[in-house]
Amino acid sequence: AVVSTQSGHYGRGEAMAPTLLPVEDFDAETDCNKIRAAFSGVGTDEKTLIDVLCKRSHDQRMAIAKLYKTMFGKDLVKDVKSETSSNFREVMVSLCNSRANFLARICRNAIRGAGTSEGALINVLVGGTKQDIAEIKDAYTKKYKKSLEEDIADDTSGALKHVLVSLLQGNRCEEGVSHEQATKDAKELFNAGKGMWGTKESTFNKILVSRSPAHLKRVFNEYRTIASGDDIENAIKGEMSGDTKNAFLGIVRVIKDAEMYFAEELYKSMKGIGTNDDKLIRLVVWRSEIDLAEIKECFKIVSKGKTLEDFISGDCSGDYKRSLVALC
């Protein structure tokens, strides 16, 4: 289904392509009673939780959470946490939080863990719109009484710290394309990377974080001309390493094709031995109401024909598997 535009959405077109849509004839009171009943018997009725929470839009879930407290005097997130476990609990809790709180919680967990999970921060800050980032920062301060920018600055270092802090400013230009400026920017990027000994990350930072998506697409084309057919991604791979490389590659890939970037990230979360459950949950829950339908089409290309649901079914099990598949 293709629905209205989300402001600042980095996608193939202006329309969104969610897999999770608002249910018709929504009745928050009925849903609250179903959820409460799911907690009331011996054990938890996980199927009911999936049928309700995985089939209601963000605004509908927030209405349920608000009414649940009014009806029962209890917090829905706390009840879900106490009645579920493991990865299934993580999916359910993610769905019960507002989008801003959900993404702020991802950032908090990424910072608080043993060693910062830079991959999670990169996903959120590279893939988030200006509005997302403003709301995440606000939610983080309200929830944790700390500044997300200060926490990231304290927990990261070097060029990675600079690019993450820059992304947090949410100052990407939204103006159109200037051919002259695009050529100038492409030359600057070439001279800061392949055209010099060592790499000047600050130049990549300035251009890739601040210019508009349409302008950067022109810059990437101009770069290819200047670099005799070489792609800017190859320059980043050759000149940078580790999480700094991943951050700049993420920016370029989101600008070029956001859905393909997220499809590749989903594929990485499941390929090989073991599953990166945090990443899988993060991306499926987050993108389900934005562009997961398009991401699924890209996933078939990345996985050489297998569907996202096939991969999830092979890598996950039980109610955890059923909840993710329901969101797809």
XYZ file of C-alpha atoms in Angstrom, residues 10 121-128 133 159-168 172 189 201-214 216-217 220 231-233 236 240 243-259 261-262 264-265:
65
model
C 14.608 9.536 2.273
C 23.444 4.811 16.526
C 24.481 4.901 12.869
C 21.217 3.223 11.749
C 19.050 5.653 13.687
C 20.918 8.895 12.979
C 21.631 8.117 9.310
C 18.103 6.873 8.590
C 16.205 9.410 10.689
C 16.101 13.500 15.163
C 35.921 11.183 13.281
C 32.990 8.937 14.297
C 32.107 11.260 17.184
C 32.201 14.244 14.833
C 29.901 12.680 12.239
C 27.367 11.432 14.838
C 27.270 14.805 16.600
C 26.896 16.506 13.209
C 23.987 14.225 12.270
C 22.351 15.004 15.616
C 20.518 18.963 6.467
C 35.496 15.184 -1.718
C 37.199 13.302 7.188
C 36.053 16.821 8.115
C 35.405 17.581 4.430
C 33.306 14.419 4.015
C 31.494 15.362 7.219
C 30.707 18.922 6.123
C 29.339 17.934 2.707
C 27.630 14.589 3.394
C 25.837 15.738 6.549
C 24.680 19.195 5.458
C 23.693 19.071 1.757
C 20.218 18.127 0.532
C 19.552 14.573 -0.750
C 18.840 15.820 -4.296
C 24.136 14.948 -2.998
C 22.847 12.645 -5.730
C 27.892 11.564 -6.426
C 32.221 5.531 -7.062
C 32.354 7.569 -3.862
C 31.528 4.398 -1.879
C 35.152 5.711 1.515
C 38.378 4.923 6.015
C 32.568 2.603 12.340
C 33.653 5.876 10.724
C 33.608 4.098 7.361
C 30.209 2.544 8.192
C 28.741 5.924 9.149
C 29.808 7.662 5.934
C 28.788 4.654 3.820
C 25.421 4.665 5.574
C 24.862 8.331 4.706
C 25.757 7.749 1.044
C 23.578 4.625 0.763
C 20.559 6.235 2.423
C 20.826 9.206 0.054
C 21.207 6.945 -3.001
C 18.516 4.421 -2.064
C 17.224 4.300 1.524
C 15.178 1.138 1.017
C 20.309 0.390 2.532
C 17.798 -0.956 5.064
C 21.103 -4.749 3.213
C 21.120 -4.008 6.945
